[in-house]
Backbone as XML, in Angstrom:
<?xml version="1.0"?>
<chain id="A" units="angstrom">
  <residue number="1" name="UNK">
    <atom name="N" x="0.850" y="-1.186" z="0.000"/>
    <atom name="CA" x="0.000" y="0.000" z="0.000"/>
    <atom name="C" x="0.892" y="1.245" z="0.000"/>
  </residue>
  <residue number="2" name="UNK">
    <atom name="N" x="0.450" y="2.252" z="-0.750"/>
    <atom name="CA" x="1.192" y="3.517" z="-0.818"/>
    <atom name="C" x="0.273" y="4.652" z="-0.405"/>
  </residue>
  <residue number="3" name="UNK">
    <atom name="N" x="0.769" y="5.521" z="0.459"/>
    <atom name="CA" x="-0.008" y="6.654" z="0.942"/>
    <atom name="C" x="0.745" y="7.945" z="0.634"/>
  </residue>
  <residue number="4" name="UNK">
    <atom name="N" x="0.021" y="8.946" z="0.149"/>
    <atom name="CA" x="0.625" y="10.216" z="-0.215"/>
    <atom name="C" x="-0.206" y="11.361" z="0.339"/>
  </residue>
  <residue number="5" name="UNK">
    <atom name="N" x="0.430" y="12.190" z="1.179"/>
    <atom name="CA" x="-0.250" y="13.341" z="1.760"/>
    <atom name="C" x="-0.137" y="14.539" z="0.820"/>
  </residue>
  <residue number="6" name="UNK">
    <atom name="N" x="-1.148" y="15.388" z="0.840"/>
    <atom name="CA" x="-1.105" y="16.626" z="0.056"/>
    <atom name="C" x="-1.884" y="17.702" z="0.797"/>
  </residue>
  <residue number="7" name="UNK">
    <atom name="N" x="-1.467" y="18.947" z="0.568"/>
    <atom name="CA" x="-2.128" y="20.078" z="1.203"/>
    <atom name="C" x="-1.165" y="21.234" z="1.339"/>
  </residue>
  <residue number="8" name="UNK">
    <atom name="N" x="-1.670" y="22.379" z="1.777"/>
    <atom name="CA" x="-0.811" y="23.563" z="1.896"/>
    <atom name="C" x="0.223" y="23.393" z="2.995"/>
  </residue>
  <residue number="9" name="UNK">
    <atom name="N" x="1.377" y="23.937" z="2.753"/>
    <atom name="CA" x="2.450" y="23.844" z="3.733"/>
    <atom name="C" x="2.437" y="24.966" z="4.756"/>
  </residue>
  <residue number="10" name="UNK">
    <atom name="N" x="1.689" y="26.019" z="4.470"/>
    <atom name="CA" x="1.638" y="27.179" z="5.357"/>
    <atom name="C" x="0.188" y="27.543" z="5.629"/>
  </residue>
  <residue number="11" name="UNK">
    <atom name="N" x="-0.141" y="27.659" z="6.896"/>
    <atom name="CA" x="-1.492" y="28.017" z="7.310"/>
    <atom name="C" x="-1.385" y="29.143" z="8.342"/>
  </residue>
  <residue number="12" name="UNK">
    <atom name="N" x="-2.274" y="30.100" z="8.253"/>
    <atom name="CA" x="-2.241" y="31.217" z="9.197"/>
    <atom name="C" x="-2.970" y="30.854" z="10.488"/>
  </residue>
  <residue number="13" name="UNK">
    <atom name="N" x="-2.536" y="31.420" z="11.592"/>
    <atom name="CA" x="-3.218" y="31.162" z="12.858"/>
    <atom name="C" x="-4.703" y="31.482" z="12.765"/>
  </residue>
  <residue number="14" name="UNK">
    <atom name="N" x="-5.505" y="30.602" z="13.359"/>
    <atom name="CA" x="-6.945" y="30.807" z="13.339"/>
    <atom name="C" x="-7.647" y="30.186" z="12.155"/>
  </residue>
  <residue number="15" name="UNK">
    <atom name="N" x="-6.899" y="29.815" z="11.125"/>
    <atom name="CA" x="-7.484" y="29.198" z="9.947"/>
    <atom name="C" x="-7.607" y="27.690" z="10.119"/>
  </residue>
  <residue number="16" name="UNK">
    <atom name="N" x="-8.143" y="27.035" z="9.092"/>
    <atom name="CA" x="-8.309" y="25.586" z="9.107"/>
    <atom name="C" x="-7.240" y="24.919" z="8.260"/>
  </residue>
  <residue number="17" name="UNK">
    <atom name="N" x="-6.612" y="23.928" z="8.855"/>
    <atom name="CA" x="-5.626" y="23.099" z="8.163"/>
    <atom name="C" x="-6.362" y="21.934" z="7.506"/>
  </residue>
  <residue number="18" name="UNK">
    <atom name="N" x="-6.153" y="21.754" z="6.213"/>
    <atom name="CA" x="-6.813" y="20.663" z="5.491"/>
    <atom name="C" x="-5.783" y="19.872" z="4.701"/>
  </residue>
  <residue number="19" name="UNK">
    <atom name="N" x="-5.757" y="18.580" z="4.945"/>
    <atom name="CA" x="-4.834" y="17.687" z="4.247"/>
    <atom name="C" x="-5.605" y="16.498" z="3.678"/>
  </residue>
  <residue number="20" name="UNK">
    <atom name="N" x="-5.095" y="15.961" z="2.583"/>
    <atom name="CA" x="-5.696" y="14.781" z="1.946"/>
    <atom name="C" x="-4.644" y="13.704" z="1.804"/>
  </residue>
  <residue number="21" name="UNK">
    <atom name="N" x="-5.059" y="12.471" z="2.019"/>
    <atom name="CA" x="-4.195" y="11.316" z="1.833"/>
    <atom name="C" x="-4.758" y="10.476" z="0.697"/>
  </residue>
  <residue number="22" name="UNK">
    <atom name="N" x="-3.962" y="10.285" z="-0.319"/>
    <atom name="CA" x="-4.358" y="9.430" z="-1.447"/>
    <atom name="C" x="-3.736" y="8.054" z="-1.245"/>
  </residue>
  <residue number="23" name="UNK">
    <atom name="N" x="-4.574" y="7.044" z="-1.297"/>
    <atom name="CA" x="-4.136" y="5.674" z="-1.049"/>
    <atom name="C" x="-4.154" y="4.882" z="-2.340"/>
  </residue>
  <residue number="24" name="UNK">
    <atom name="N" x="-3.105" y="4.144" z="-2.576"/>
    <atom name="CA" x="-3.063" y="3.254" z="-3.735"/>
    <atom name="C" x="-2.620" y="1.871" z="-3.275"/>
  </residue>
  <residue number="25" name="UNK">
    <atom name="N" x="-3.108" y="0.871" z="-3.982"/>
    <atom name="CA" x="-2.726" y="-0.498" z="-3.668"/>
    <atom name="C" x="-3.751" y="-1.264" z="-2.876"/>
  </residue>
  <residue number="26" name="UNK">
    <atom name="N" x="-4.663" y="-0.554" z="-2.218"/>
    <atom name="CA" x="-5.726" y="-1.206" z="-1.464"/>
    <atom name="C" x="-6.882" y="-0.223" z="-1.321"/>
  </residue>
  <residue number="27" name="UNK">
    <atom name="N" x="-8.096" y="-0.729" z="-1.246"/>
    <atom name="CA" x="-9.253" y="0.137" z="-1.081"/>
    <atom name="C" x="-9.377" y="0.593" z="0.364"/>
  </residue>
  <residue number="28" name="UNK">
    <atom name="N" x="-9.725" y="1.860" z="0.552"/>
    <atom name="CA" x="-9.905" y="2.366" z="1.918"/>
    <atom name="C" x="-11.201" y="1.851" z="2.544"/>
  </residue>
  <residue number="29" name="UNK">
    <atom name="N" x="-11.973" y="1.100" z="1.790"/>
    <atom name="CA" x="-13.161" y="0.479" z="2.375"/>
    <atom name="C" x="-12.842" y="-0.910" z="2.925"/>
  </residue>
  <residue number="30" name="UNK">
    <atom name="N" x="-11.573" y="-1.284" z="2.865"/>
    <atom name="CA" x="-11.125" y="-2.550" z="3.432"/>
    <atom name="C" x="-11.404" y="-2.577" z="4.929"/>
  </residue>
  <residue number="31" name="UNK">
    <atom name="N" x="-12.157" y="-3.547" z="5.380"/>
    <atom name="CA" x="-12.565" y="-3.611" z="6.782"/>
    <atom name="C" x="-11.415" y="-3.853" z="7.741"/>
  </residue>
  <residue number="32" name="UNK">
    <atom name="N" x="-10.272" y="-4.268" z="7.278"/>
    <atom name="CA" x="-9.177" y="-4.621" z="8.172"/>
    <atom name="C" x="-8.267" y="-3.457" z="8.519"/>
  </residue>
  <residue number="33" name="UNK">
    <atom name="N" x="-8.524" y="-2.299" z="7.936"/>
    <atom name="CA" x="-7.600" y="-1.194" z="8.116"/>
    <atom name="C" x="-8.229" y="0.015" z="8.796"/>
  </residue>
  <residue number="34" name="UNK">
    <atom name="N" x="-7.394" y="0.685" z="9.576"/>
    <atom name="CA" x="-7.744" y="1.972" z="10.159"/>
    <atom name="C" x="-6.878" y="3.006" z="9.460"/>
  </residue>
  <residue number="35" name="UNK">
    <atom name="N" x="-7.512" y="3.917" z="8.757"/>
    <atom name="CA" x="-6.786" y="4.941" z="8.010"/>
    <atom name="C" x="-6.555" y="6.111" z="8.944"/>
  </residue>
  <residue number="36" name="UNK">
    <atom name="N" x="-5.281" y="6.343" z="9.236"/>
    <atom name="CA" x="-4.860" y="7.092" z="10.410"/>
    <atom name="C" x="-4.117" y="8.371" z="10.055"/>
  </residue>
  <residue number="37" name="UNK">
    <atom name="N" x="-4.314" y="9.372" z="10.893"/>
    <atom name="CA" x="-3.524" y="10.604" z="10.808"/>
    <atom name="C" x="-2.626" y="10.702" z="12.033"/>
  </residue>
  <residue number="38" name="UNK">
    <atom name="N" x="-1.383" y="11.056" z="11.785"/>
    <atom name="CA" x="-0.357" y="11.209" z="12.813"/>
    <atom name="C" x="0.351" y="12.530" z="12.554"/>
  </residue>
  <residue number="39" name="UNK">
    <atom name="N" x="0.806" y="13.179" z="13.595"/>
    <atom name="CA" x="1.625" y="14.357" z="13.393"/>
    <atom name="C" x="2.825" y="14.328" z="14.343"/>
  </residue>
  <residue number="40" name="UNK">
    <atom name="N" x="3.867" y="15.009" z="13.933"/>
    <atom name="CA" x="5.065" y="15.078" z="14.755"/>
    <atom name="C" x="5.553" y="16.510" z="14.831"/>
  </residue>
  <residue number="41" name="UNK">
    <atom name="N" x="5.328" y="17.162" z="15.965"/>
    <atom name="CA" x="5.840" y="18.522" z="16.143"/>
    <atom name="C" x="7.357" y="18.505" z="16.172"/>
  </residue>
  <residue number="42" name="UNK">
    <atom name="N" x="7.983" y="19.618" z="15.884"/>
    <atom name="CA" x="9.446" y="19.666" z="15.897"/>
    <atom name="C" x="9.996" y="19.324" z="17.270"/>
  </residue>
  <residue number="43" name="UNK">
    <atom name="N" x="10.919" y="18.392" z="17.310"/>
    <atom name="CA" x="11.570" y="18.018" z="18.553"/>
    <atom name="C" x="10.763" y="17.119" z="19.461"/>
  </residue>
  <residue number="44" name="UNK">
    <atom name="N" x="9.598" y="16.645" z="18.978"/>
    <atom name="CA" x="8.733" y="15.792" z="19.802"/>
    <atom name="C" x="8.436" y="14.483" z="19.089"/>
  </residue>
  <residue number="45" name="UNK">
    <atom name="N" x="7.840" y="13.568" z="19.805"/>
    <atom name="CA" x="7.485" y="12.288" z="19.233"/>
    <atom name="C" x="6.187" y="12.362" z="18.451"/>
  </residue>
  <residue number="46" name="UNK">
    <atom name="N" x="5.866" y="11.312" z="17.717"/>
    <atom name="CA" x="4.633" y="11.291" z="16.931"/>
    <atom name="C" x="3.394" y="11.272" z="17.820"/>
  </residue>
  <residue number="47" name="UNK">
    <atom name="N" x="2.342" y="11.909" z="17.331"/>
    <atom name="CA" x="1.074" y="12.005" z="18.055"/>
    <atom name="C" x="-0.031" y="11.420" z="17.192"/>
  </residue>
  <residue number="48" name="UNK">
    <atom name="N" x="-0.787" y="10.473" z="17.742"/>
    <atom name="CA" x="-1.942" y="9.910" z="17.038"/>
    <atom name="C" x="-3.074" y="10.911" z="17.075"/>
  </residue>
  <residue number="49" name="UNK">
    <atom name="N" x="-3.630" y="11.236" z="15.913"/>
    <atom name="CA" x="-4.672" y="12.254" z="15.842"/>
    <atom name="C" x="-6.062" y="11.661" z="15.672"/>
  </residue>
  <residue number="50" name="UNK">
    <atom name="N" x="-6.168" y="10.623" z="14.889"/>
    <atom name="CA" x="-7.476" y="10.047" z="14.637"/>
    <atom name="C" x="-7.414" y="9.060" z="13.492"/>
  </residue>
  <residue number="51" name="UNK">
    <atom name="N" x="-8.546" y="8.391" z="13.262"/>
    <atom name="CA" x="-8.586" y="7.383" z="12.216"/>
    <atom name="C" x="-10.006" y="7.178" z="11.721"/>
  </residue>
  <residue number="52" name="UNK">
    <atom name="N" x="-10.105" y="6.688" z="10.493"/>
    <atom name="CA" x="-11.386" y="6.299" z="9.913"/>
    <atom name="C" x="-11.241" y="4.869" z="9.421"/>
  </residue>
  <residue number="53" name="UNK">
    <atom name="N" x="-12.224" y="4.042" z="9.733"/>
    <atom name="CA" x="-12.142" y="2.631" z="9.365"/>
    <atom name="C" x="-12.693" y="2.392" z="7.964"/>
  </residue>
  <residue number="54" name="UNK">
    <atom name="N" x="-12.520" y="1.171" z="7.502"/>
    <atom name="CA" x="-13.040" y="0.819" z="6.201"/>
    <atom name="C" x="-14.553" y="0.960" z="6.104"/>
  </residue>
  <residue number="55" name="UNK">
    <atom name="N" x="-15.229" y="0.786" z="7.215"/>
    <atom name="CA" x="-16.686" y="0.910" z="7.225"/>
    <atom name="C" x="-17.153" y="2.335" z="7.472"/>
  </residue>
  <residue number="56" name="UNK">
    <atom name="N" x="-16.209" y="3.243" z="7.711"/>
    <atom name="CA" x="-16.543" y="4.654" z="7.872"/>
    <atom name="C" x="-16.649" y="5.133" z="9.305"/>
  </residue>
  <residue number="57" name="UNK">
    <atom name="N" x="-16.380" y="4.276" z="10.272"/>
    <atom name="CA" x="-16.364" y="4.737" z="11.659"/>
    <atom name="C" x="-15.156" y="5.639" z="11.895"/>
  </residue>
  <residue number="58" name="UNK">
    <atom name="N" x="-15.345" y="6.669" z="12.696"/>
    <atom name="CA" x="-14.290" y="7.665" z="12.902"/>
    <atom name="C" x="-13.959" y="7.761" z="14.384"/>
  </residue>
  <residue number="59" name="UNK">
    <atom name="N" x="-12.672" y="7.852" z="14.668"/>
    <atom name="CA" x="-12.180" y="7.962" z="16.035"/>
    <atom name="C" x="-11.212" y="9.141" z="16.111"/>
  </residue>
  <residue number="60" name="UNK">
    <atom name="N" x="-11.260" y="9.867" z="17.224"/>
    <atom name="CA" x="-10.407" y="11.035" z="17.401"/>
    <atom name="C" x="-9.648" y="10.952" z="18.709"/>
  </residue>
  <residue number="61" name="UNK">
    <atom name="N" x="-8.470" y="11.579" z="18.705"/>
    <atom name="CA" x="-7.760" y="11.780" z="19.957"/>
    <atom name="C" x="-8.583" y="12.715" z="20.838"/>
  </residue>
  <residue number="62" name="UNK">
    <atom name="N" x="-8.772" y="12.367" z="22.106"/>
    <atom name="CA" x="-9.567" y="13.248" z="22.978"/>
    <atom name="C" x="-9.025" y="14.673" z="23.049"/>
  </residue>
  <residue number="63" name="UNK">
    <atom name="N" x="-7.723" y="14.806" z="22.966"/>
    <atom name="CA" x="-7.135" y="16.148" z="23.085"/>
    <atom name="C" x="-7.369" y="17.007" z="21.851"/>
  </residue>
  <residue number="64" name="UNK">
    <atom name="N" x="-7.718" y="16.400" z="20.732"/>
    <atom name="CA" x="-7.912" y="17.134" z="19.485"/>
    <atom name="C" x="-9.341" y="17.070" z="18.975"/>
  </residue>
  <residue number="65" name="UNK">
    <atom name="N" x="-10.178" y="16.320" z="19.634"/>
    <atom name="CA" x="-11.510" y="16.029" z="19.111"/>
    <atom name="C" x="-12.317" y="17.284" z="18.803"/>
  </residue>
  <residue number="66" name="UNK">
    <atom name="N" x="-12.179" y="18.308" z="19.632"/>
    <atom name="CA" x="-12.997" y="19.514" z="19.455"/>
    <atom name="C" x="-12.611" y="20.300" z="18.202"/>
  </residue>
  <residue number="67" name="UNK">
    <atom name="N" x="-11.409" y="20.072" z="17.665"/>
    <atom name="CA" x="-10.947" y="20.854" z="16.511"/>
    <atom name="C" x="-10.700" y="20.005" z="15.264"/>
  </residue>
  <residue number="68" name="UNK">
    <atom name="N" x="-10.911" y="18.716" z="15.345"/>
    <atom name="CA" x="-10.485" y="17.829" z="14.262"/>
    <atom name="C" x="-11.664" y="17.122" z="13.624"/>
  </residue>
  <residue number="69" name="UNK">
    <atom name="N" x="-11.610" y="16.974" z="12.325"/>
    <atom name="CA" x="-12.571" y="16.120" z="11.639"/>
    <atom name="C" x="-11.849" y="15.324" z="10.560"/>
  </residue>
  <residue number="70" name="UNK">
    <atom name="N" x="-12.309" y="14.109" z="10.370"/>
    <atom name="CA" x="-11.764" y="13.220" z="9.350"/>
    <atom name="C" x="-12.899" y="12.770" z="8.451"/>
  </residue>
  <residue number="71" name="UNK">
    <atom name="N" x="-12.640" y="12.773" z="7.169"/>
    <atom name="CA" x="-13.659" y="12.355" z="6.205"/>
    <atom name="C" x="-12.990" y="11.528" z="5.114"/>
  </residue>
  <residue number="72" name="UNK">
    <atom name="N" x="-13.797" y="11.006" z="4.183"/>
    <atom name="CA" x="-13.221" y="10.224" z="3.104"/>
    <atom name="C" x="-14.019" y="10.409" z="1.825"/>
  </residue>
  <residue number="73" name="UNK">
    <atom name="N" x="-13.346" y="10.134" z="0.719"/>
    <atom name="CA" x="-13.979" y="10.114" z="-0.599"/>
    <atom name="C" x="-13.624" y="8.751" z="-1.194"/>
  </residue>
  <residue number="74" name="UNK">
    <atom name="N" x="-14.535" y="7.820" z="-1.083"/>
    <atom name="CA" x="-14.230" y="6.463" z="-1.537"/>
    <atom name="C" x="-14.077" y="6.381" z="-3.051"/>
  </residue>
  <residue number="75" name="UNK">
    <atom name="N" x="-14.702" y="7.303" z="-3.792"/>
    <atom name="CA" x="-14.568" y="7.288" z="-5.251"/>
    <atom name="C" x="-13.145" y="7.625" z="-5.686"/>
  </residue>
  <residue number="76" name="UNK">
    <atom name="N" x="-12.440" y="8.373" z="-4.837"/>
    <atom name="CA" x="-11.052" y="8.743" z="-5.144"/>
    <atom name="C" x="-10.044" y="7.964" z="-4.298"/>
  </residue>
  <residue number="77" name="UNK">
    <atom name="N" x="-10.559" y="7.108" z="-3.431"/>
    <atom name="CA" x="-9.707" y="6.352" z="-2.502"/>
    <atom name="C" x="-8.828" y="7.302" z="-1.675"/>
  </residue>
  <residue number="78" name="UNK">
    <atom name="N" x="-9.471" y="8.315" z="-1.132"/>
    <atom name="CA" x="-8.782" y="9.331" z="-0.338"/>
    <atom name="C" x="-9.478" y="9.516" z="1.015"/>
  </residue>
  <residue number="79" name="UNK">
    <atom name="N" x="-8.707" y="9.919" z="1.995"/>
    <atom name="CA" x="-9.297" y="10.378" z="3.240"/>
    <atom name="C" x="-8.610" y="11.672" z="3.646"/>
  </residue>
  <residue number="80" name="UNK">
    <atom name="N" x="-9.325" y="12.488" z="4.409"/>
    <atom name="CA" x="-8.871" y="13.853" z="4.671"/>
    <atom name="C" x="-8.897" y="14.186" z="6.155"/>
  </residue>
  <residue number="81" name="UNK">
    <atom name="N" x="-8.103" y="15.179" z="6.494"/>
    <atom name="CA" x="-8.009" y="15.704" z="7.857"/>
    <atom name="C" x="-8.266" y="17.196" z="7.823"/>
  </residue>
  <residue number="82" name="UNK">
    <atom name="N" x="-9.068" y="17.675" z="8.755"/>
    <atom name="CA" x="-9.281" y="19.112" z="8.910"/>
    <atom name="C" x="-9.087" y="19.451" z="10.383"/>
  </residue>
  <residue number="83" name="UNK">
    <atom name="N" x="-8.282" y="20.471" z="10.631"/>
    <atom name="CA" x="-8.045" y="20.951" z="11.988"/>
    <atom name="C" x="-8.386" y="22.433" z="12.009"/>
  </residue>
  <residue number="84" name="UNK">
    <atom name="N" x="-9.337" y="22.813" z="12.813"/>
    <atom name="CA" x="-9.783" y="24.202" z="12.846"/>
    <atom name="C" x="-8.990" y="25.015" z="13.875"/>
  </residue>
  <residue number="85" name="UNK">
    <atom name="N" x="-9.075" y="26.315" z="13.739"/>
    <atom name="CA" x="-8.498" y="27.254" z="14.707"/>
    <atom name="C" x="-7.049" y="26.905" z="15.061"/>
  </residue>
  <residue number="86" name="UNK">
    <atom name="N" x="-6.234" y="26.751" z="14.041"/>
    <atom name="CA" x="-4.857" y="26.322" z="14.275"/>
    <atom name="C" x="-4.040" y="27.414" z="14.963"/>
  </residue>
  <residue number="87" name="UNK">
    <atom name="N" x="-3.044" y="26.962" z="15.705"/>
    <atom name="CA" x="-2.081" y="27.838" z="16.366"/>
    <atom name="C" x="-0.677" y="27.362" z="15.977"/>
  </residue>
  <residue number="88" name="UNK">
    <atom name="N" x="0.350" y="28.123" z="16.307"/>
    <atom name="CA" x="1.713" y="27.659" z="16.000"/>
    <atom name="C" x="2.037" y="26.293" z="16.597"/>
  </residue>
  <residue number="89" name="UNK">
    <atom name="N" x="1.328" y="25.890" z="17.656"/>
    <atom name="CA" x="1.551" y="24.567" z="18.239"/>
    <atom name="C" x="1.088" y="23.441" z="17.326"/>
  </residue>
  <residue number="90" name="UNK">
    <atom name="N" x="0.347" y="23.745" z="16.293"/>
    <atom name="CA" x="-0.070" y="22.732" z="15.319"/>
    <atom name="C" x="0.980" y="22.534" z="14.221"/>
  </residue>
  <residue number="91" name="UNK">
    <atom name="N" x="2.054" y="23.279" z="14.292"/>
    <atom name="CA" x="3.150" y="23.106" z="13.328"/>
    <atom name="C" x="3.804" y="21.743" z="13.494"/>
  </residue>
  <residue number="92" name="UNK">
    <atom name="N" x="4.118" y="21.117" z="12.361"/>
    <atom name="CA" x="4.787" y="19.832" z="12.422"/>
    <atom name="C" x="4.693" y="19.105" z="11.101"/>
  </residue>
  <residue number="93" name="UNK">
    <atom name="N" x="5.188" y="17.883" z="11.082"/>
    <atom name="CA" x="5.055" y="17.030" z="9.912"/>
    <atom name="C" x="3.836" y="16.139" z="10.130"/>
  </residue>
  <residue number="94" name="UNK">
    <atom name="N" x="2.964" y="16.141" z="9.148"/>
    <atom name="CA" x="1.722" y="15.379" z="9.232"/>
    <atom name="C" x="1.834" y="14.161" z="8.314"/>
  </residue>
  <residue number="95" name="UNK">
    <atom name="N" x="1.446" y="13.014" z="8.869"/>
    <atom name="CA" x="1.526" y="11.766" z="8.135"/>
    <atom name="C" x="0.157" y="11.088" z="8.099"/>
  </residue>
  <residue number="96" name="UNK">
    <atom name="N" x="-0.127" y="10.424" z="6.995"/>
    <atom name="CA" x="-1.232" y="9.479" z="7.002"/>
    <atom name="C" x="-0.628" y="8.079" z="7.004"/>
  </residue>
  <residue number="97" name="UNK">
    <atom name="N" x="-1.388" y="7.145" z="7.532"/>
    <atom name="CA" x="-0.849" y="5.809" z="7.728"/>
    <atom name="C" x="-1.958" y="4.774" z="7.696"/>
  </residue>
  <residue number="98" name="UNK">
    <atom name="N" x="-1.567" y="3.534" z="7.449"/>
    <atom name="CA" x="-2.486" y="2.404" z="7.515"/>
    <atom name="C" x="-2.172" y="1.609" z="8.769"/>
  </residue>
  <residue number="99" name="UNK">
    <atom name="N" x="-3.166" y="1.423" z="9.615"/>
    <atom name="CA" x="-2.950" y="0.716" z="10.873"/>
    <atom name="C" x="-3.982" y="-0.400" z="11.020"/>
  </residue>
  <residue number="100" name="UNK">
    <atom name="N" x="-3.670" y="-1.353" z="11.877"/>
    <atom name="CA" x="-4.607" y="-2.439" z="12.145"/>
    <atom name="C" x="-5.406" y="-2.197" z="13.420"/>
  </residue>
  <residue number="101" name="UNK">
    <atom name="N" x="-5.129" y="-1.055" z="14.075"/>
    <atom name="CA" x="-5.875" y="-0.715" z="15.287"/>
    <atom name="C" x="-5.742" y="0.773" z="15.550"/>
  </residue>
  <residue number="102" name="UNK">
    <atom name="N" x="-6.248" y="1.202" z="16.692"/>
    <atom name="CA" x="-6.245" y="2.623" z="17.034"/>
    <atom name="C" x="-4.937" y="2.995" z="17.724"/>
  </residue>
  <residue number="103" name="UNK">
    <atom name="N" x="-3.845" y="2.808" z="16.994"/>
    <atom name="CA" x="-2.537" y="3.170" z="17.525"/>
    <atom name="C" x="-1.630" y="3.562" z="16.368"/>
  </residue>
  <residue number="104" name="UNK">
    <atom name="N" x="-0.468" y="4.073" z="16.716"/>
    <atom name="CA" x="0.488" y="4.477" z="15.682"/>
    <atom name="C" x="1.170" y="3.226" z="15.142"/>
  </residue>
  <residue number="105" name="UNK">
    <atom name="N" x="1.051" y="2.964" z="13.851"/>
    <atom name="CA" x="1.704" y="1.782" z="13.294"/>
    <atom name="C" x="3.194" y="2.027" z="13.082"/>
  </residue>
  <residue number="106" name="UNK">
    <atom name="N" x="3.896" y="1.000" z="12.682"/>
    <atom name="CA" x="5.310" y="1.174" z="12.371"/>
    <atom name="C" x="5.464" y="2.107" z="11.180"/>
  </residue>
  <residue number="107" name="UNK">
    <atom name="N" x="6.606" y="2.743" z="11.112"/>
    <atom name="CA" x="6.824" y="3.807" z="10.121"/>
    <atom name="C" x="6.746" y="3.313" z="8.688"/>
  </residue>
  <residue number="108" name="UNK">
    <atom name="N" x="6.898" y="2.013" z="8.478"/>
    <atom name="CA" x="6.822" y="1.514" z="7.109"/>
    <atom name="C" x="5.394" y="1.534" z="6.573"/>
  </residue>
  <residue number="109" name="UNK">
    <atom name="N" x="4.437" y="1.865" z="7.430"/>
    <atom name="CA" x="3.041" y="1.978" z="7.018"/>
    <atom name="C" x="2.597" y="3.425" z="6.866"/>
  </residue>
  <residue number="110" name="UNK">
    <atom name="N" x="3.533" y="4.368" z="6.980"/>
    <atom name="CA" x="3.217" y="5.788" z="6.878"/>
    <atom name="C" x="3.468" y="6.292" z="5.454"/>
  </residue>
  <residue number="111" name="UNK">
    <atom name="N" x="2.831" y="7.422" z="5.118"/>
    <atom name="CA" x="3.221" y="8.153" z="3.930"/>
    <atom name="C" x="4.536" y="8.875" z="4.177"/>
  </residue>
  <residue number="112" name="UNK">
    <atom name="N" x="4.958" y="9.656" z="3.202"/>
    <atom name="CA" x="6.252" y="10.334" z="3.338"/>
    <atom name="C" x="6.152" y="11.556" z="4.239"/>
  </residue>
  <residue number="113" name="UNK">
    <atom name="N" x="4.942" y="12.005" z="4.523"/>
    <atom name="CA" x="4.746" y="13.145" z="5.401"/>
    <atom name="C" x="4.749" y="14.460" z="4.651"/>
  </residue>
  <residue number="114" name="UNK">
    <atom name="N" x="4.070" y="15.431" z="5.226"/>
    <atom name="CA" x="4.055" y="16.773" z="4.660"/>
    <atom name="C" x="4.225" y="17.787" z="5.784"/>
  </residue>
  <residue number="115" name="UNK">
    <atom name="N" x="5.115" y="18.738" z="5.580"/>
    <atom name="CA" x="5.381" y="19.763" z="6.589"/>
    <atom name="C" x="4.258" y="20.796" z="6.562"/>
  </residue>
  <residue number="116" name="UNK">
    <atom name="N" x="3.738" y="21.098" z="7.735"/>
    <atom name="CA" x="2.748" y="22.155" z="7.882"/>
    <atom name="C" x="3.279" y="23.152" z="8.903"/>
  </residue>
  <residue number="117" name="UNK">
    <atom name="N" x="3.332" y="24.396" z="8.500"/>
    <atom name="CA" x="3.777" y="25.467" z="9.388"/>
    <atom name="C" x="2.631" y="26.434" z="9.608"/>
  </residue>
  <residue number="118" name="UNK">
    <atom name="N" x="2.361" y="26.718" z="10.866"/>
    <atom name="CA" x="1.323" y="27.693" z="11.202"/>
    <atom name="C" x="2.019" y="29.000" z="11.585"/>
  </residue>
  <residue number="119" name="UNK">
    <atom name="N" x="1.849" y="29.985" z="10.748"/>
    <atom name="CA" x="2.524" y="31.264" z="10.959"/>
    <atom name="C" x="1.811" y="32.345" z="10.184"/>
  </residue>
  <residue number="120" name="UNK">
    <atom name="N" x="1.842" y="33.547" z="10.732"/>
    <atom name="CA" x="1.259" y="34.684" z="10.021"/>
    <atom name="C" x="2.275" y="35.310" z="9.081"/>
  </residue>
</chain>
């Protein structure tokens, strides 16, 4: 499976961060997979943000739930992340990944990542 993140690299404070993950090699409606978003702030470890299952169930990190939404477009085999009211603390590298549960999978299941900087 191959995952590729896309979206703007620079977002202003207070705006919404929107990223899309394009998946190839397997359908995102596969019941065995959790399509996951992870982020890594500079100098910190990876943070699990949320996931959407093959059946469309969505799970969020409690710390981000109020600002985060995950959706999918099965016709394009894509899933997306939106984070509202961003601050500089949302700066980091954002990854999409394929996992078998609600946890961070090994790095070989991640996309290449995309840098997002929140700055005016």
